[in-house]
Short mmCIF file of C-alpha atoms and ligand atoms in Angstrom, two decimals:
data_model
loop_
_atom_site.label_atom_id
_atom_site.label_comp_id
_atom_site.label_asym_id
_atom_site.label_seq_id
_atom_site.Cartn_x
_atom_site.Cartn_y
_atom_site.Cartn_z
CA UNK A 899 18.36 14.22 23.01
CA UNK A 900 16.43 17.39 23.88
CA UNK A 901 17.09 20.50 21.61
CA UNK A 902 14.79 23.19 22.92
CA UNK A 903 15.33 24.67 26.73
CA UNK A 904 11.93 24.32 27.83
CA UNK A 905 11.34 21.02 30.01
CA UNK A 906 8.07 20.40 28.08
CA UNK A 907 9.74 19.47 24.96
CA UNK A 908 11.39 16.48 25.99
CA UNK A 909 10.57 13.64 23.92
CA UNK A 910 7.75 11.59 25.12
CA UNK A 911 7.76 8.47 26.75
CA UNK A 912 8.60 5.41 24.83
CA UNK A 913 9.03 7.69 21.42
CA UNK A 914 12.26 6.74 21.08
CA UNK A 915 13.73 8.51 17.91
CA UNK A 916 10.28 9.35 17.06
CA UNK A 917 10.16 11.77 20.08
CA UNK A 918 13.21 13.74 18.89
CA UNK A 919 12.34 17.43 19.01
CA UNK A 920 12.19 18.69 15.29
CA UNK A 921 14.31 21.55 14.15
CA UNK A 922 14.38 22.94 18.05
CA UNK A 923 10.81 22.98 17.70
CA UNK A 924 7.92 21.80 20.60
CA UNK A 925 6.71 19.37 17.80
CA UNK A 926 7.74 16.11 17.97
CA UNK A 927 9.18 14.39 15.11
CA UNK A 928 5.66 12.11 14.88
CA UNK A 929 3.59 15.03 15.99
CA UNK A 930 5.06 16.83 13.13
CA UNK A 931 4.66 14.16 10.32
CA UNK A 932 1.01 13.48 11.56
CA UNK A 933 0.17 17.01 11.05
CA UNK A 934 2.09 17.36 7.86
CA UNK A 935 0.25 14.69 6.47
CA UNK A 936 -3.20 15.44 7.17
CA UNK A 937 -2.95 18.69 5.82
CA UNK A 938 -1.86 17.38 2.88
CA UNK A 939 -4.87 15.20 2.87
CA UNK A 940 -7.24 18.15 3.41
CA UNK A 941 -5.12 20.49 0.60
CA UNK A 942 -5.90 16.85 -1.35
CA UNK A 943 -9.61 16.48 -0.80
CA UNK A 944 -10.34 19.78 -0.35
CA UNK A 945 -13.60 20.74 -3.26
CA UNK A 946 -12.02 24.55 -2.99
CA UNK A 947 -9.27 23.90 -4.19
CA UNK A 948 -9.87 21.64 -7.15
CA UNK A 949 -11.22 23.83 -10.33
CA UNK A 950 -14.56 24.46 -10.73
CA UNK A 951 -16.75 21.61 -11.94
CA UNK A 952 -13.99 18.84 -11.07
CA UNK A 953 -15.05 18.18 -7.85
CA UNK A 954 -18.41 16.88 -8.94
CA UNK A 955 -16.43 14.37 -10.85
CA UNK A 956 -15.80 11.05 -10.03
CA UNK A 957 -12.50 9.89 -10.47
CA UNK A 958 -11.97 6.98 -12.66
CA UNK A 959 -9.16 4.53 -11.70
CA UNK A 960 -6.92 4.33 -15.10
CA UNK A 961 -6.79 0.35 -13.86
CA UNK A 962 -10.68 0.54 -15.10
CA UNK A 963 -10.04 2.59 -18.33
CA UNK A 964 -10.76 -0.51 -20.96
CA UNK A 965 -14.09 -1.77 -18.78
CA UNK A 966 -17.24 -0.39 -17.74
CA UNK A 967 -15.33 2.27 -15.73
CA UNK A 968 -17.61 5.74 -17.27
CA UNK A 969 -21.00 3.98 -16.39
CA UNK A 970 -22.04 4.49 -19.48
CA UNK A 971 -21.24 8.04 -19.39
CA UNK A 972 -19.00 9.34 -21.93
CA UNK A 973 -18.81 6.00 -23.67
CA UNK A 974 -19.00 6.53 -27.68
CA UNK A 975 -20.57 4.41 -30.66
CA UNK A 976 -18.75 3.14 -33.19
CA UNK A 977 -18.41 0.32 -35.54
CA UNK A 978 -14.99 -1.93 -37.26
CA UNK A 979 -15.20 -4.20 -39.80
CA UNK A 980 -12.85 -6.81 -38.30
CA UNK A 981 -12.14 -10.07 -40.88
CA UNK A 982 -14.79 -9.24 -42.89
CA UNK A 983 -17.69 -8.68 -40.36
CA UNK A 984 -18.77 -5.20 -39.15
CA UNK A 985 -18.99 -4.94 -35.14
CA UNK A 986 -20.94 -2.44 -33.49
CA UNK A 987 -19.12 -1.02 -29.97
CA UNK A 988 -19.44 1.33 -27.26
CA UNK A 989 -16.36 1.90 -25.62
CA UNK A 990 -14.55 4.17 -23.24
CA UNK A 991 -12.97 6.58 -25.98
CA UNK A 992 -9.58 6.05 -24.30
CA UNK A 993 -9.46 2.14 -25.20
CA UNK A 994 -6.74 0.95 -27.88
CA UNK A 995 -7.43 -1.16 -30.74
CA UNK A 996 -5.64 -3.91 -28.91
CA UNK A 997 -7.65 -4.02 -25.81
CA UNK A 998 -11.12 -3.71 -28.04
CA UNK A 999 -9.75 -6.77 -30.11
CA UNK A 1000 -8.73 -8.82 -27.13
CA UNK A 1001 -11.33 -7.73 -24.04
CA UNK A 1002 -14.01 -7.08 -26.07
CA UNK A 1003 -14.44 -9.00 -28.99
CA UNK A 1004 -12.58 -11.97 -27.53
CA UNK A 1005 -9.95 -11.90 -30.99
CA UNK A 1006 -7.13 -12.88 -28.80
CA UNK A 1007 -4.82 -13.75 -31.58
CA UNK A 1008 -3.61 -10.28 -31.59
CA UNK A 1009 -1.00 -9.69 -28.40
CA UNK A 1010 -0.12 -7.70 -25.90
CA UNK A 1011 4.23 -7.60 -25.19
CA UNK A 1012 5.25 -4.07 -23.94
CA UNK A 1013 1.90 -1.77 -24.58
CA UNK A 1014 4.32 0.70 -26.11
CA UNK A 1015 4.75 0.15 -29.35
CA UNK A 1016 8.18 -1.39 -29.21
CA UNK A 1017 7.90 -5.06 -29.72
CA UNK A 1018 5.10 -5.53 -32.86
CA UNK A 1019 3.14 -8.11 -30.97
CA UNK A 1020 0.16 -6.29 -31.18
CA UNK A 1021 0.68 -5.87 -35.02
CA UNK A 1022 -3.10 -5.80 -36.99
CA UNK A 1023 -3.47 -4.22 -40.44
CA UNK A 1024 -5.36 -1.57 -40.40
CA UNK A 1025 -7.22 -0.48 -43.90
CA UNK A 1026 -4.00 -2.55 -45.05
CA UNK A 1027 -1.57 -0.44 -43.41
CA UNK A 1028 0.26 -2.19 -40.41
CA UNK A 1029 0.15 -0.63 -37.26
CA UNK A 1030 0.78 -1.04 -33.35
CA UNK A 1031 -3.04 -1.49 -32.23
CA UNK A 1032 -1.41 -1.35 -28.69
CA UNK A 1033 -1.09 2.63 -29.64
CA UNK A 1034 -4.41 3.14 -31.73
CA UNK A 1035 -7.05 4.26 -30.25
CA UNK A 1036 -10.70 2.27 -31.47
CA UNK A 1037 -12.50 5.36 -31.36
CA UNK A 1038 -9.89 6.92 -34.81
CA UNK A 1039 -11.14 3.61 -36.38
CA UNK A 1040 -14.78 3.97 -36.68
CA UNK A 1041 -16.00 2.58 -40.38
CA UNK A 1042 -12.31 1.64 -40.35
CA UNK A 1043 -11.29 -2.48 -41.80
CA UNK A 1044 -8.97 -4.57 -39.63
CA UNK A 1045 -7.19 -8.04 -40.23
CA UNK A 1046 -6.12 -9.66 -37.58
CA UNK A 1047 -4.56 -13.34 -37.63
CA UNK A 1048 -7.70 -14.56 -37.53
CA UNK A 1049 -8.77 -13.18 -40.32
CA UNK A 1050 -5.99 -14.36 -42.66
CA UNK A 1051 -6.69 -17.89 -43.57
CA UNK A 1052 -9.30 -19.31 -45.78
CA UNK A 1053 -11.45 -21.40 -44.05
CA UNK A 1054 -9.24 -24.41 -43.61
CA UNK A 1055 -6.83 -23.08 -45.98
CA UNK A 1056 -4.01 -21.13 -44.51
CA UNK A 1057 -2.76 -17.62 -45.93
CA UNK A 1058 0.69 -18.46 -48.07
CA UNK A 1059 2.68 -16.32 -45.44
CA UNK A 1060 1.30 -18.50 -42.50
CA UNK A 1061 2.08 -21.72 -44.66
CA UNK A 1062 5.68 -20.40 -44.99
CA UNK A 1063 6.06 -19.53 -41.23
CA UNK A 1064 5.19 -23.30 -40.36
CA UNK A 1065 7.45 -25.09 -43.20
CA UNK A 1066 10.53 -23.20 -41.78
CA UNK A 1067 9.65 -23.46 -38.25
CA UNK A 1068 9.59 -19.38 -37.76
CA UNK A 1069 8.27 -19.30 -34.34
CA UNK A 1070 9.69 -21.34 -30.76
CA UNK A 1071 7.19 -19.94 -28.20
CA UNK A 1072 5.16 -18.61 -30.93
CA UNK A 1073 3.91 -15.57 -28.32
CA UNK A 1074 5.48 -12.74 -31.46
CA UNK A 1075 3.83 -14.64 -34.35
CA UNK A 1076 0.55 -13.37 -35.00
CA UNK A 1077 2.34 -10.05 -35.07
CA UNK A 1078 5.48 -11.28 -37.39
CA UNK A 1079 2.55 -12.73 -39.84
CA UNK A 1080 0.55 -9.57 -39.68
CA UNK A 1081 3.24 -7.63 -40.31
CA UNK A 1082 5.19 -9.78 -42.76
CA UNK A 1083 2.04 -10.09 -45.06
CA UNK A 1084 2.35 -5.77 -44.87
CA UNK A 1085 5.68 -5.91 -45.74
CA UNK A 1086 5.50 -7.84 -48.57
CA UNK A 1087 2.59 -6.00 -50.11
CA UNK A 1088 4.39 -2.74 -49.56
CA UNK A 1089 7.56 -3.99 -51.56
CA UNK A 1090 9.84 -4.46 -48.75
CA UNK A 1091 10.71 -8.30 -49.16
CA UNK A 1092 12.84 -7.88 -51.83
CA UNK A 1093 16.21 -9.20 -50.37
CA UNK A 1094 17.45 -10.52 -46.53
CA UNK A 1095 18.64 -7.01 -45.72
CA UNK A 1096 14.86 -5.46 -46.73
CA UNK A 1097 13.36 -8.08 -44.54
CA UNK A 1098 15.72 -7.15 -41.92
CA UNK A 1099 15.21 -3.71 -41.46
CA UNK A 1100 11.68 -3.42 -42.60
CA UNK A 1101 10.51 -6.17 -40.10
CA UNK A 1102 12.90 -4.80 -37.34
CA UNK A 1103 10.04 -3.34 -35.77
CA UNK A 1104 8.50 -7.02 -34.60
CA UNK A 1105 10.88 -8.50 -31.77
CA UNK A 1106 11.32 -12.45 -31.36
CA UNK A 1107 12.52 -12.98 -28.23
CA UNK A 1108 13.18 -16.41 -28.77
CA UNK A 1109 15.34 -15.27 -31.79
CA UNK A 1110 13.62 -17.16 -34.53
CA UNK A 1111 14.83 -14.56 -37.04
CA UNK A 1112 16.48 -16.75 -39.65
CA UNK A 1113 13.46 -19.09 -39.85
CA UNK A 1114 10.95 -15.90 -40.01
CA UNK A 1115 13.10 -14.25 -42.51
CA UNK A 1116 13.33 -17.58 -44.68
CA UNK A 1117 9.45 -17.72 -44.28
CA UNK A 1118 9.11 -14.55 -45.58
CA UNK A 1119 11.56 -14.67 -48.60
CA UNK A 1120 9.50 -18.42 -49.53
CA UNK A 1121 6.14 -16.23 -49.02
CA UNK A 1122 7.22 -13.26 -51.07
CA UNK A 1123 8.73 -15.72 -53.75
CA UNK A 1124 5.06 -17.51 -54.49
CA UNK A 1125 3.18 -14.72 -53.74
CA UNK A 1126 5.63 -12.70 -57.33
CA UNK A 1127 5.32 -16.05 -58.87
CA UNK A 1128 1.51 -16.11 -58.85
CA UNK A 1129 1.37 -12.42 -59.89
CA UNK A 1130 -0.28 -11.77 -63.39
CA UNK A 1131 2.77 -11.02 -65.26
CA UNK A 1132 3.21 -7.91 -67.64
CA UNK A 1133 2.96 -8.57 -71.10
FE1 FES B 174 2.02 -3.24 -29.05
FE2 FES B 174 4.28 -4.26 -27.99
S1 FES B 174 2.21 -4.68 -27.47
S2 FES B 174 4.06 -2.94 -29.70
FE1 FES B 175 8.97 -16.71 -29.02
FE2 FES B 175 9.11 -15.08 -31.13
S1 FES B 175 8.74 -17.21 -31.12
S2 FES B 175 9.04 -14.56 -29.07
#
């Protein structure tokens, strides 16, 4: 259907829908979006428009942030003491603990659920502290020490709170327990393993999606209960 008087804006031959007349206009309907859209291409590309100095850039594709995506521009130099041995990096300053542990230094112990910081998987202690190393950055950790789980046993010997997870069977999949070890060895050091309902809401933070909770809290209670009964005690 033709909305415009003149006869030269009838739609064109084998347009169909796509040779409607837009808004009474001359333009056809694909006249108009092929116009539309290569303008915004140009407004897009277009050096004058972008602010001084950013043309000159090259983008970097955030899918590359994590490899050698700068060239070796803009990469930084620092060093972690992971386990025990000190590491020397140069990374992209926007890479997380997480993906420096896993990509780079091939400790793959340490996982990756959400990225986010809302299932624990990632869990590593940092200068003894527990964190999300999905959501620290490796450049704030320069000089910094970081246990992962493979950093907790002995040799052959297994850390008491790794001991306890595989006596009571605190895993199915077993994809959350680095991070339920990590951060159950945390919360016991802090205090926080005192009772069931401690356990619960101070290890809330690491999600089992296999809901091995009984068995991991169990673990942790046996784990908490040597690790007080090997303490020096007070005179
Ligand atoms: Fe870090 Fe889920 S991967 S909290
Ligand atoms: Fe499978 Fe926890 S054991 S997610």
């Amino acid at each position: 259907m033709s909305t415009a008087g003149s006869p030269d804006s009838s739609p064109e031959e084998g347009e169909g829908l796509d040779g409607e007349l837009t808004f009474g206009s001359p333009l056809t309907r694909r006249r108009f979006l092929a116009m539309s859209s290569g303008a915004g291409a140009t407004l897009l590309c277009s050096p004058l428009l972008l602010p001084s100095g950013a043309a000159a850039q090259t983008p970097v594709p955030i899918s590359a942030v994590g490899t050698a995506a700068l060239d070796g521009e803009g990469l930084i130099d620092l060093s972690l003491k992971i386990n025990g041995k000190t590491f020397p990096l140069r990374l992209d300053p926007r890479v997380t603990l997480l993906d420096a542990l896993r990509d780079r230094l091939q400790l793959t112990g340490s996982k990756k659920g959400c990225d986010h910081g809302q299932c624990g998987a990632c869990t590593v202690l940092l200068e003894g502290r527990r964190v999300n190393s999905c959501l620290v950055l490796a450049a704030s950790c320069d000089g910094d020490e970081v246990t992962t789980i493979e950093g907790l046993a002995q040799g052959d010997t297994l850390h008491p709170m790794q001991a306890a997870f595989l006596k009571h069977d605190g895993f199915q999949c077993g994809y959350c327990t680095p991070g339920q070890i990590c951060s159950a060895v945390a919360c016991v050091t802090e205090g926080h393993a005192q009772t069931d309902e401690q356990i619960r809401e101070f290890m809330s933070g690491n999600i089992c999606r296999c809901g091995a909770y009984p068995n991991i809290r169990a673990a942790i209670r046996e784990a908490h209960d040597a690790t007080a009964a090997a303490a020096p005690k007070r005179p």
